[in-house]
Short mmCIF file of C-alpha atoms and ligand atoms in Angstrom, two decimals:
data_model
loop_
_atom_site.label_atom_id
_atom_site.label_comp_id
_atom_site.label_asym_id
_atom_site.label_seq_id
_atom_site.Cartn_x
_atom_site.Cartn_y
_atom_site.Cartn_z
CA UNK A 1 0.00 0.00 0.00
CA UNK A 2 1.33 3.49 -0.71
CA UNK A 3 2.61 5.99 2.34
CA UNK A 4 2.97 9.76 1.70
CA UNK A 5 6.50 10.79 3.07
CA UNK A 6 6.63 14.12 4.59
CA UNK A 7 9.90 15.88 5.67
CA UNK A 8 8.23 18.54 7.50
CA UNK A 9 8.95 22.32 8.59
CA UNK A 10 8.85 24.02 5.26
CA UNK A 11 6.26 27.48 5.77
CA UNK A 12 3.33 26.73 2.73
CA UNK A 13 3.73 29.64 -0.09
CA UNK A 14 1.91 29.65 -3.22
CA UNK A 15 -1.80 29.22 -5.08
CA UNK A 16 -3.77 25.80 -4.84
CA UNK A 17 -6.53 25.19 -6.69
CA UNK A 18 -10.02 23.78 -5.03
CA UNK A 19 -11.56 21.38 -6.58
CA UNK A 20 -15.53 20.46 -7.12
CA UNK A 21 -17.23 19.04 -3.52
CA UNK A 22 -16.92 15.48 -2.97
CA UNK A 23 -20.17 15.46 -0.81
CA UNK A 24 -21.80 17.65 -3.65
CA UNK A 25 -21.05 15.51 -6.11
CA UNK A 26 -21.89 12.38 -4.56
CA UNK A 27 -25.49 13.17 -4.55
CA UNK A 28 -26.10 15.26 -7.65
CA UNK A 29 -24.67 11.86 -9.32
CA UNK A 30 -27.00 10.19 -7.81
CA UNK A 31 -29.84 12.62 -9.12
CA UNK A 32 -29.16 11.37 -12.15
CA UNK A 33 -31.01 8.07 -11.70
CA UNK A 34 -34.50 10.87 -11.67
CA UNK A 35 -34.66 11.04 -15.46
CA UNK A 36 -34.16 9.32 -18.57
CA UNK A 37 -32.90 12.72 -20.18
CA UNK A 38 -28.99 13.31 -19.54
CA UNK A 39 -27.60 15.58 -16.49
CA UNK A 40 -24.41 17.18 -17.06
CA UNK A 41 -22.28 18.01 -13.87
CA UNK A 42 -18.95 20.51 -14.49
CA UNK A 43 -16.16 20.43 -11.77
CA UNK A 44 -16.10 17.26 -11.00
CA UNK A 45 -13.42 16.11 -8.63
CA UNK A 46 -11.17 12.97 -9.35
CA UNK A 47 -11.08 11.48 -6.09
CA UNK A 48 -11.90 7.57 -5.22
CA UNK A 49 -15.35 8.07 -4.34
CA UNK A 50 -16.67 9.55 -7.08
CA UNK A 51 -15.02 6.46 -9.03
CA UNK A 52 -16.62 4.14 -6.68
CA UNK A 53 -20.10 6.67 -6.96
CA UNK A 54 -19.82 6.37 -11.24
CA UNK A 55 -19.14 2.61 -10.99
CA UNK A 56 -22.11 2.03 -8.99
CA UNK A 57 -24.22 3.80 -11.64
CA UNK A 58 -23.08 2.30 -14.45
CA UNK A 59 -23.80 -0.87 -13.19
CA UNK A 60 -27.49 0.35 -12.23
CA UNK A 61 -27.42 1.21 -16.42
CA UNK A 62 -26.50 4.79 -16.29
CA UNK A 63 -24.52 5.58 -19.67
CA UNK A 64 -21.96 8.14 -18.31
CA UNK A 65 -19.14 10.26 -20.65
CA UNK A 66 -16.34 11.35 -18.90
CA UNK A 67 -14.38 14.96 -19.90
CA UNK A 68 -11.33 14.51 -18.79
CA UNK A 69 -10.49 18.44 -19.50
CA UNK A 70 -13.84 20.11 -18.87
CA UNK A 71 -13.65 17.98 -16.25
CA UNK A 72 -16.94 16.96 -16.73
CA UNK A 73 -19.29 13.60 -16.69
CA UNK A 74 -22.52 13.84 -18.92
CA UNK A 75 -24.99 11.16 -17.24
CA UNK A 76 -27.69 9.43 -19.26
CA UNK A 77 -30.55 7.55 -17.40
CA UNK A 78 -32.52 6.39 -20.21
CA UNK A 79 -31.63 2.24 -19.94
CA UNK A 80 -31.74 2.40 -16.71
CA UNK A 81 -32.27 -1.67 -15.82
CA UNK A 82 -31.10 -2.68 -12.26
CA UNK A 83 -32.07 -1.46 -8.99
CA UNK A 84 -30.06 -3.36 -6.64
CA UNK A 85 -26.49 -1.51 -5.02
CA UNK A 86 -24.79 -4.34 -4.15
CA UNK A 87 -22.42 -4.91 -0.71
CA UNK A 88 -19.28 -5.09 -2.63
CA UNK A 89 -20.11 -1.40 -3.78
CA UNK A 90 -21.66 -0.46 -0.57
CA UNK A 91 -19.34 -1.53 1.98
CA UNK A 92 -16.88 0.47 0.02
CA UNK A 93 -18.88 3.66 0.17
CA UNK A 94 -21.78 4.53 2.25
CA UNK A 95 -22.70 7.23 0.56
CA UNK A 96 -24.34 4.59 -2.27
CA UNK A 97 -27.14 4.54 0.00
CA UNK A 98 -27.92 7.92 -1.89
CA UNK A 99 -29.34 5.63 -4.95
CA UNK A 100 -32.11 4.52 -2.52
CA UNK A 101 -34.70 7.67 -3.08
CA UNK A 102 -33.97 8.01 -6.88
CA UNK A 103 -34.36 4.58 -7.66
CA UNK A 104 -38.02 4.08 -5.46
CA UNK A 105 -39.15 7.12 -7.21
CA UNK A 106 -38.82 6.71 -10.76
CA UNK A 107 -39.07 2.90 -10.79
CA UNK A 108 -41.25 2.07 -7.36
CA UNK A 109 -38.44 -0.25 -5.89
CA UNK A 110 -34.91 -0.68 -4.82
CA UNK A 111 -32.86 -3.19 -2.96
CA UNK A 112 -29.74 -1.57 -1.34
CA UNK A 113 -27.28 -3.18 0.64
CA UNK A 114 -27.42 -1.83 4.45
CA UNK A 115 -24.41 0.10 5.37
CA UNK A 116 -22.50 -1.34 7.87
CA UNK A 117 -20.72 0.83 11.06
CA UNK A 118 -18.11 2.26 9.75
CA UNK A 119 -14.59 3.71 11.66
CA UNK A 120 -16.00 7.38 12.79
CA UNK A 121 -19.65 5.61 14.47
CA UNK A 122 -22.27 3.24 14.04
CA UNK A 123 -23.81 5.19 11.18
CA UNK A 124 -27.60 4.34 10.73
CA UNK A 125 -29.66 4.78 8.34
CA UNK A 126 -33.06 4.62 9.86
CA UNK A 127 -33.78 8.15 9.33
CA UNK A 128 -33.68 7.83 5.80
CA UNK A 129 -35.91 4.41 5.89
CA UNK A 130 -38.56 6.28 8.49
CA UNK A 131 -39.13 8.71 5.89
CA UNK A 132 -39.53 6.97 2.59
CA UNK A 133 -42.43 4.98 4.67
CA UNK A 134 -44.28 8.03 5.37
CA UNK A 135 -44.10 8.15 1.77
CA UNK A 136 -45.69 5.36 1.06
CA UNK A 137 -42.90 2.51 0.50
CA UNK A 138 -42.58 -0.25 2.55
CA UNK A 139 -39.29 -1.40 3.59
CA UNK A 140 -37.72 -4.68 4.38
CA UNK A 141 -34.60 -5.79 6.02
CA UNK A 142 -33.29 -8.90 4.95
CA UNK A 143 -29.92 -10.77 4.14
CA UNK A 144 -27.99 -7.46 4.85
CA UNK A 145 -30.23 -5.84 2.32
CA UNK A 146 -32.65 -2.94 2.39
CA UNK A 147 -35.75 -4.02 0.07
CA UNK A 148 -37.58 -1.25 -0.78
CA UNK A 149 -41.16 -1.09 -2.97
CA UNK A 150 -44.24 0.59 -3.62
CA UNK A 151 -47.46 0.37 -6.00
CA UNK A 152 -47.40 3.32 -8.10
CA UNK A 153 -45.81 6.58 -6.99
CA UNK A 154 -44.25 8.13 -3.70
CA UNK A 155 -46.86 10.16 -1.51
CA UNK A 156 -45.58 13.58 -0.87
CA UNK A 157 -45.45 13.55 3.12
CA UNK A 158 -44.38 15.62 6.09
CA UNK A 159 -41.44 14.78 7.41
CA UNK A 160 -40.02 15.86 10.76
CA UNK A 161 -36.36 14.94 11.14
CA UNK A 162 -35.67 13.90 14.76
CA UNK A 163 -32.20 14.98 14.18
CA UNK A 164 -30.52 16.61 11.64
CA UNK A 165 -29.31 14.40 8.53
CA UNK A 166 -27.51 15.66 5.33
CA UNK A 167 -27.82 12.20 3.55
CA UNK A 168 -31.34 11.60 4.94
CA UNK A 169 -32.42 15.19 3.74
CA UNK A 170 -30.90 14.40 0.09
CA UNK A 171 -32.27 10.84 -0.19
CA UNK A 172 -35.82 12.31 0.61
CA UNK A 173 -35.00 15.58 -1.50
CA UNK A 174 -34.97 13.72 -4.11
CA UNK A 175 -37.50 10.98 -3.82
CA UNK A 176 -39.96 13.94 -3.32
CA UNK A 177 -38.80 15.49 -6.39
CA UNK A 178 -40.81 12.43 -8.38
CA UNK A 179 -43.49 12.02 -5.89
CA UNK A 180 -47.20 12.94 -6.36
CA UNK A 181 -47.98 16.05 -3.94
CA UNK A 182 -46.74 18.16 -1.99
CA UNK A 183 -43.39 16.67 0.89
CA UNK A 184 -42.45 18.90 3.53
CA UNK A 185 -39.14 18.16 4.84
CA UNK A 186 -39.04 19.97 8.65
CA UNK A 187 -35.67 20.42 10.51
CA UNK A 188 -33.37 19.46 7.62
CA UNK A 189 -29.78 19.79 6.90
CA UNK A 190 -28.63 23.30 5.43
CA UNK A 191 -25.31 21.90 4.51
CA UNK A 192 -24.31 23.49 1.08
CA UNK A 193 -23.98 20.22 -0.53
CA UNK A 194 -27.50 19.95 0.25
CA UNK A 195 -28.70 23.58 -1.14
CA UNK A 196 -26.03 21.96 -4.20
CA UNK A 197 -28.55 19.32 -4.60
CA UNK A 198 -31.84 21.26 -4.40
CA UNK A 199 -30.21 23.98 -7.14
CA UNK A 200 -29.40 21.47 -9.76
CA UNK A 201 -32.77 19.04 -9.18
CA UNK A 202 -34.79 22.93 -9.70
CA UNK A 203 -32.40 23.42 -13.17
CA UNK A 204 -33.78 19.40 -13.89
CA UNK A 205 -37.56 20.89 -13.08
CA UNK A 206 -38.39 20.29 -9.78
CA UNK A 207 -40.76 22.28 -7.65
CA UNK A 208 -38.64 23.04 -4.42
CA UNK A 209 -38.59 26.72 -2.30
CA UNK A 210 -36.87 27.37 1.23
CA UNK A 211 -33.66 26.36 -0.47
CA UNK A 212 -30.71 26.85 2.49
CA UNK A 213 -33.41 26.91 4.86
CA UNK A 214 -34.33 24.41 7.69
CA UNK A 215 -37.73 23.81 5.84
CA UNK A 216 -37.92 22.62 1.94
CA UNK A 217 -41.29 22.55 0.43
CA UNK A 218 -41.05 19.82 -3.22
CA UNK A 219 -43.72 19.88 -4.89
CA UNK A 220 -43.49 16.35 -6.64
CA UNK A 221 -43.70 16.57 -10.88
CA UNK A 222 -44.22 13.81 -12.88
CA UNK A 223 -40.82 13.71 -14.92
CA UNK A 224 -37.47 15.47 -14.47
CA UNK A 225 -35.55 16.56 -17.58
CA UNK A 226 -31.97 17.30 -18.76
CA UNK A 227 -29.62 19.97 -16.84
CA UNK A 228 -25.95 20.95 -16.78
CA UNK A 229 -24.78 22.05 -13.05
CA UNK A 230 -21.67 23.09 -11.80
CA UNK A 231 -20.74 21.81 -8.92
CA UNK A 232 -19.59 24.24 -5.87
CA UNK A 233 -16.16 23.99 -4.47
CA UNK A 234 -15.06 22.02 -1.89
CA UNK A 235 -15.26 23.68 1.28
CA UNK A 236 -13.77 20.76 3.46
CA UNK A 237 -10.80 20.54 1.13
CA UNK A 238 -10.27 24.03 1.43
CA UNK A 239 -10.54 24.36 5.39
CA UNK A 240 -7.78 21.71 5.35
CA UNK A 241 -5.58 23.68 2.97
CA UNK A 242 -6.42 26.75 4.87
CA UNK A 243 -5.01 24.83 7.88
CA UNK A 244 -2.31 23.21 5.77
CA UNK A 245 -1.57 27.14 5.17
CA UNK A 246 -1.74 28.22 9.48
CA UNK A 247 -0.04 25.64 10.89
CA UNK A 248 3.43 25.91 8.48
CA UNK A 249 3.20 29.58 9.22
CA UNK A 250 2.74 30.21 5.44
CA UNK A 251 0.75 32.31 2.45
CA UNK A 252 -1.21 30.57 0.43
CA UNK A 253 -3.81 31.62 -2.22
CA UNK A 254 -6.74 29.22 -2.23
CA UNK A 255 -8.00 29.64 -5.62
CA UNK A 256 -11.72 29.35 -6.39
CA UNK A 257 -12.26 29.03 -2.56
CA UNK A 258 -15.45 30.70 -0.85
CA UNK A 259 -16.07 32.49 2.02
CA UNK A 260 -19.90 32.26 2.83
CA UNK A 261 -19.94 28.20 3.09
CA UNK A 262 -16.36 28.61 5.33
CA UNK A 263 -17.76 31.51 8.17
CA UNK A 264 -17.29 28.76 11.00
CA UNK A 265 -13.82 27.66 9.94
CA UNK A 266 -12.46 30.70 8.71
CA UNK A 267 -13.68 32.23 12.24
CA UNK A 268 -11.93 30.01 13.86
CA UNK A 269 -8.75 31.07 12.32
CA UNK A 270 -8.94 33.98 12.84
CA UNK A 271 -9.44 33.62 16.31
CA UNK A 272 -6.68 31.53 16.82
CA UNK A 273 -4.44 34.17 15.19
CA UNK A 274 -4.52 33.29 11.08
CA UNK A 275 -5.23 36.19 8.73
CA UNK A 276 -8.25 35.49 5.85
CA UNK A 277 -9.15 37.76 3.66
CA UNK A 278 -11.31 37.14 0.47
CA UNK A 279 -9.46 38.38 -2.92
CA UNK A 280 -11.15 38.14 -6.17
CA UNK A 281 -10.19 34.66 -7.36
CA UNK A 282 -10.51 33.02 -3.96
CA UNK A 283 -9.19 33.36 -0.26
CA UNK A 284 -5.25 34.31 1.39
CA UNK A 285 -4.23 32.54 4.70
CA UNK A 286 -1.40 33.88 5.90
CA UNK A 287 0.15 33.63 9.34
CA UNK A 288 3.16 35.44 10.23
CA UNK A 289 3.03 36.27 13.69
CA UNK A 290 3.94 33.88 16.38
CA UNK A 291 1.99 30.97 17.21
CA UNK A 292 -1.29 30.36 17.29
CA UNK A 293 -3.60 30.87 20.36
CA UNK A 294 -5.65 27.72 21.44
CA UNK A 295 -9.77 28.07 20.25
CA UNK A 296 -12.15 26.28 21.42
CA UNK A 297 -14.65 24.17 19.01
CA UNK A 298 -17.70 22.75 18.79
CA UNK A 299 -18.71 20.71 15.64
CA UNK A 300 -22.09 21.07 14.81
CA UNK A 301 -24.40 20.78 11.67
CA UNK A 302 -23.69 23.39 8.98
CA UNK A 303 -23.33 26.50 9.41
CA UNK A 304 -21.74 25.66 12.81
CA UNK A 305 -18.46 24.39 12.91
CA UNK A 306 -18.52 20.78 10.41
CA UNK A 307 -17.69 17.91 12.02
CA UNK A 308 -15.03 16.92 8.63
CA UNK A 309 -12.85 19.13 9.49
CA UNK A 310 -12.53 18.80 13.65
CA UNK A 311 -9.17 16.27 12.76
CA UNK A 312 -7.65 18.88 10.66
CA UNK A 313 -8.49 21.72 13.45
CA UNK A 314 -6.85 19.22 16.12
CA UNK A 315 -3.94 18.84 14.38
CA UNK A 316 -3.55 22.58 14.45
CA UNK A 317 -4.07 23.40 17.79
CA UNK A 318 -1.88 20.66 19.12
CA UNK A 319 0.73 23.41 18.21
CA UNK A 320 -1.27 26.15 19.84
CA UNK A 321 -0.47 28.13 22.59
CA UNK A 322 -2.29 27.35 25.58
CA UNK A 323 -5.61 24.92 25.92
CA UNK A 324 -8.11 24.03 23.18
CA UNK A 325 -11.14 22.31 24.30
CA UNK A 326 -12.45 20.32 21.23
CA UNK A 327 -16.32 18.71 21.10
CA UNK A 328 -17.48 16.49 18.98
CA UNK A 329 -21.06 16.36 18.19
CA UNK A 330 -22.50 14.52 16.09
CA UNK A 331 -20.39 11.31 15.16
CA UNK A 332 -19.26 9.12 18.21
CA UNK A 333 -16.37 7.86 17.27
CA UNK A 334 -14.57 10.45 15.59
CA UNK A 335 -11.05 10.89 17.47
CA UNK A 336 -9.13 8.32 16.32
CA UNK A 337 -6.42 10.59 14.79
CA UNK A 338 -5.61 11.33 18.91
CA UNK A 339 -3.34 8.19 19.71
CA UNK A 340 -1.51 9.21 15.81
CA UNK A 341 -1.38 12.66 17.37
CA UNK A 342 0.27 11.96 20.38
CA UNK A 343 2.81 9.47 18.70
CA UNK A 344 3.91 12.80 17.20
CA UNK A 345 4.18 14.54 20.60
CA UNK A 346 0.70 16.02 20.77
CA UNK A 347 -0.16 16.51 24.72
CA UNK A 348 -4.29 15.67 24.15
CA UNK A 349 -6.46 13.88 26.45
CA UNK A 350 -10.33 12.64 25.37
CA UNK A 351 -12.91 12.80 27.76
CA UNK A 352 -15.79 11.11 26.20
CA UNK A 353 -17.10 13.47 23.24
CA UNK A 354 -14.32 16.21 24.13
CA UNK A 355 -10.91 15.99 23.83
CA UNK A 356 -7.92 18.77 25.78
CA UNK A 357 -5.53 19.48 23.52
CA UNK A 358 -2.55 21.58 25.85
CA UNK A 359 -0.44 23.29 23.18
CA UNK A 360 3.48 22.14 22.98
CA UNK A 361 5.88 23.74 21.27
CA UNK A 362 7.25 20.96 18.40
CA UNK A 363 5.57 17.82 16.93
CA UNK A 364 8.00 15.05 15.34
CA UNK A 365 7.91 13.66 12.51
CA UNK A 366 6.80 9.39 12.88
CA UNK A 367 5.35 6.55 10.96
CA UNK A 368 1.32 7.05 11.37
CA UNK A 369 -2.05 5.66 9.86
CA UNK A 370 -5.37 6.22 10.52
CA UNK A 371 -9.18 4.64 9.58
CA UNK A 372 -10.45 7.24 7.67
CA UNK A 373 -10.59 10.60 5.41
CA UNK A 374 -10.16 13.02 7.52
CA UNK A 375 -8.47 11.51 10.10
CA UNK A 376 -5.66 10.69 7.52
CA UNK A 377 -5.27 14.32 6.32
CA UNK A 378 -5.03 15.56 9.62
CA UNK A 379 -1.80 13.61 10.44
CA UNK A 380 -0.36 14.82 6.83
CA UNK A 381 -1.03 18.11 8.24
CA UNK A 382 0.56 17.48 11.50
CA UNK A 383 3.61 16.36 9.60
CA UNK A 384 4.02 19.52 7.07
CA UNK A 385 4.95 21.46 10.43
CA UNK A 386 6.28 18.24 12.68
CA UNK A 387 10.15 17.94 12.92
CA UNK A 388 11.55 15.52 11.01
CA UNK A 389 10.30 12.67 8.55
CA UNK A 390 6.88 11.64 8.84
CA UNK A 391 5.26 8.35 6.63
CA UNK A 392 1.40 8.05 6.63
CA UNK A 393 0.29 4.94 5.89
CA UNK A 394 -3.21 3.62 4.40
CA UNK A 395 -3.26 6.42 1.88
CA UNK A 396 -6.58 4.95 0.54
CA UNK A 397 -8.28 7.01 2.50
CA UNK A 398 -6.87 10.55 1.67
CA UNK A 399 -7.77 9.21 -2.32
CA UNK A 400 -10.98 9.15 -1.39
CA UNK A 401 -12.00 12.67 -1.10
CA UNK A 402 -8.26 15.01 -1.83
CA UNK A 403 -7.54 15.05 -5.48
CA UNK A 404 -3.42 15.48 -5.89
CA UNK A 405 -2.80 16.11 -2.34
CA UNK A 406 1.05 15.79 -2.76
CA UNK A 407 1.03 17.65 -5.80
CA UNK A 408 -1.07 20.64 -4.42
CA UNK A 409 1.57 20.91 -1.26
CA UNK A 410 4.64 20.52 -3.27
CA UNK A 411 3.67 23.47 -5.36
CA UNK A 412 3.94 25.69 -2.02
CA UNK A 413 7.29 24.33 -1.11
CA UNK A 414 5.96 21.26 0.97
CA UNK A 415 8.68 18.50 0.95
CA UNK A 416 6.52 15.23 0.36
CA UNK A 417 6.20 12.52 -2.02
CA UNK A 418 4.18 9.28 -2.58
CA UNK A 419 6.18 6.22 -1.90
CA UNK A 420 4.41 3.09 -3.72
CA UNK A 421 4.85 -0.36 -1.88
C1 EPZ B 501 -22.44 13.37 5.42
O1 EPZ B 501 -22.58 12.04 5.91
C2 EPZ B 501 -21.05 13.46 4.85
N1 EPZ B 501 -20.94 12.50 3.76
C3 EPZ B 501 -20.01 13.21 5.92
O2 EPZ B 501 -18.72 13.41 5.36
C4 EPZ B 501 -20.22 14.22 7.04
O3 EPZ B 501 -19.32 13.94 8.10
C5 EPZ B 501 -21.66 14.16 7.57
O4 EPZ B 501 -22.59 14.33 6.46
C6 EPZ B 501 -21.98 15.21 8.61
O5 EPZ B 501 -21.74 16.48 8.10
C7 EPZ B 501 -21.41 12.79 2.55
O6 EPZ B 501 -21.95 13.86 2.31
C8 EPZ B 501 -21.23 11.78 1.48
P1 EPZ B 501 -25.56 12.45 8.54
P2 EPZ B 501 -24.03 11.49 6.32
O7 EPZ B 501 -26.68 11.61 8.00
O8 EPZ B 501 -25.04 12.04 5.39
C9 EPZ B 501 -26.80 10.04 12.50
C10 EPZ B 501 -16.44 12.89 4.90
O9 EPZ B 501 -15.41 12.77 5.62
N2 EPZ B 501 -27.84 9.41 11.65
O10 EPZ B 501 -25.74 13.93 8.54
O11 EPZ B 501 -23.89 10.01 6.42
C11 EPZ B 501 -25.41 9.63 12.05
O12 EPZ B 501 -25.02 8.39 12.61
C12 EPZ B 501 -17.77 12.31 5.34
O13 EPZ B 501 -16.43 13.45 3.79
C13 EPZ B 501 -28.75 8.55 12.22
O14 EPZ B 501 -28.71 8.27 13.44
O15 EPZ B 501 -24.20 12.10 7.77
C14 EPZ B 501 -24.58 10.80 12.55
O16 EPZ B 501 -24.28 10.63 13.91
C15 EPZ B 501 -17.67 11.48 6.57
N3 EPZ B 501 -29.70 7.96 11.41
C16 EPZ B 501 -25.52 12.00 12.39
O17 EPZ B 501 -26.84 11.44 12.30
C17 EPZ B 501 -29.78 8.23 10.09
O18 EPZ B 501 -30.67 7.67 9.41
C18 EPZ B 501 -25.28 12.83 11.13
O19 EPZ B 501 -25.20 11.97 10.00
C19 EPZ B 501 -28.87 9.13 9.52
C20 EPZ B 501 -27.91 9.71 10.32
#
């Protein structure tokens, strides 16, 4: 398996690019099982689980083109002739459960395999399940499966989410899109990726207000046609550059980047001592003076602090100065970059859903892995400032969601390389 080598200590200068969303994309590909017409999404990012996302679709009997330079994938529904997501696709990515509400809706069935737990928490998807009932499907567990029909169309419904769930809120999004009446979906996520959704299924003809807000309103059509979309940039993957940026003491231009879906990061920078300040092809972060001062942070659903970027915001203020008290919210098992952390001479101590992270002076550099995404990227980070040669292991799971990640820090003068096995 490849490692990333890091030598680390080198101050970030330069532009990087940001790429489409990840957890945009994910979805709107998904939204392409809604029509037999073709939907056309610009921007998208080359990352694993987008492979993984367009692999699953073809074998559903989506006819997808790929544009390498437009960097583009034109997605045709029209021989559409399986329903099932199979585990071997599912266990790979959860986010395959997003097929679910296209599929019931346009064809009135769907058998999905259940997501398992996964390394960040248990992961359900009941949510999701509870809702398409109220709609009118019935739902079946069996053999690891989720079987999902119903005679003749969805039932627009109103749905109250017990808790707030940016999967759940896109599955139903878009089942309601195809539905007959009107769905209310009450206490739903606001995440952008979500509002991403809702923009591109209104350019494909769907009948949706309160866009961005807590409350969407579909009013179900009977067919969805053709759209081209561009997909909004990646706001996780540029709060990790951002803090690729603060924590070498650097400059770096993040190109394309946007402020509005960023206020909770970006505020936290700033607290803790980084300057950000919006230019007109994207956003600076500089730091130049000093350390930074310990914040604390609570991750919450969008637009509080997101919980995909608390391992990236750890890693940071493990080089703080004084104490950072971070929370974590809403996934229950989401520290498991700590004990990688404090190989590297991070002083942090978890107490349940919080963890103390005590500021020292110098991390060094140290074979690591971690179990997922963003846990991964947060010990690359760690390294770009550590002392001394750091090796990340299981680099799987930074190709999952950062396109070129070695290429986009060597351009600012980071010292790191892929080594293959
Ligand atoms: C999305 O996951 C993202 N994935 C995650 O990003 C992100 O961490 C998460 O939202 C929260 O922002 C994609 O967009 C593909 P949820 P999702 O449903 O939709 C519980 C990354 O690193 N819950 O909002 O799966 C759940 O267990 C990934 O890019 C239920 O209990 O998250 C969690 O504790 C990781 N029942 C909380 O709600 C349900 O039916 C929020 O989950 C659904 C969720």
């Amino acid at each position: 398996m490849d490692r990333i080598r890091i030598t680390g200590g080198r101050p970030l200068t330069g532009e990087i690019p940001i790429g489409g969303a990840k957890n945009a994309a994910l979805p709107l590909m998904a939204a392409s099982l809604l029509t037999p017409e073709t939907l056309t999404l610009v921007n998208l990012p080359s990352v694993a689980d987008i492979h993984a996302m367009a692999n699953l679709l073809a074998e559903l009997g989506v006819k997808t083109e790929k544009d390498a330079d437009a960097r583009s994938i034109a997605m045709t529904g029209d021989a559409v002739s399986e329903t099932t997501a199979p585990y071997d696709i599912v266990r790979k990515m959860r986010a395959s459960v997003l097929v679910l509400g296209p599929l019931l809706a346009r064809f009135g069935k769907a058998r999905v395999s259940l997501p398992g737990g996964c390394a960040i928490g248990t992961r359900p998807v009941d949510l999701h399940l509870k809702a398409l009932e109220q709609m009118g499907a019935t739902i079946e567990l069996a053999g690891g499966y989720i079987d999902a029909h119903v005679d003749g169309r969805l039932k627009g419904a109103h749905i109250l989410f017990p808790s707030i769930t940016v999967g759940g809120t896109e599955n139903i999004l878009m089942a309601a899109a195809l539905a007959e009446g009107e769905t209310v979906i009450a206490n739903a996520a606001r995440e952008p990726e979500v509002t991403d959704l809702a923009c591109c299924l209104q350019a494909m003809g769907a009948q949706i207000t309160g866009i961005g807000s807590d409350t969407l309103h579909v009013t179900g059509v009977d067919a969805l046609k053709s759209a081209t979309h561009n997909i909004v940039p990646d706001r996780i993957e540029t709060g990790t550059y951002a803090v690729a940026a603060a924590i070498t003491g650097g400059d770096v231009l993040l190109k394309h980047a946007e402020m509005a879906s960023n206020e909770a990061v970006f505020g936290h920078l700033m607290r803790a001592g980084v300057d950000v300040t919006e230019t007109d092809d994207g956003i600076r972060i500089a730091r130049k003076n000093g350390r930074i001062r310990g914040v604390d942070v609570m991750t919450e659903p969008y637009p509080g602090f997101p919980t995909d970027m608390q391992a990236q915001f750890m890693a940071l203020l493990t080089l703080a100065e004084g104490a950072s008290m971070i929370t974590e919210s809403i996934f229950e098992n989401r520290f498991m970059h700590v004990p990688e952390l404090l190989r590297m001479g991070a002083d942090i101590n978890v107490h349940g859903a919080s963890a103390i992270v005590r500021g020292v002076k110098k991390l060094s550099g140290a074979p690591v892995m971690a179990t997922d995404l963003r846990a991964s990227v947060s010990l690359v980070l760690a390294g770009l400032a550590a002392d001394g040669v750091t090796e990340v292991n299981r680099v799987y799971h930074l190709d999952r969601g950062y396109e070129c990640i070695e290429q986009k820090l060597a351009a600012c003068g980071a010292e790191i390389e892929r080594v293959p096995e």
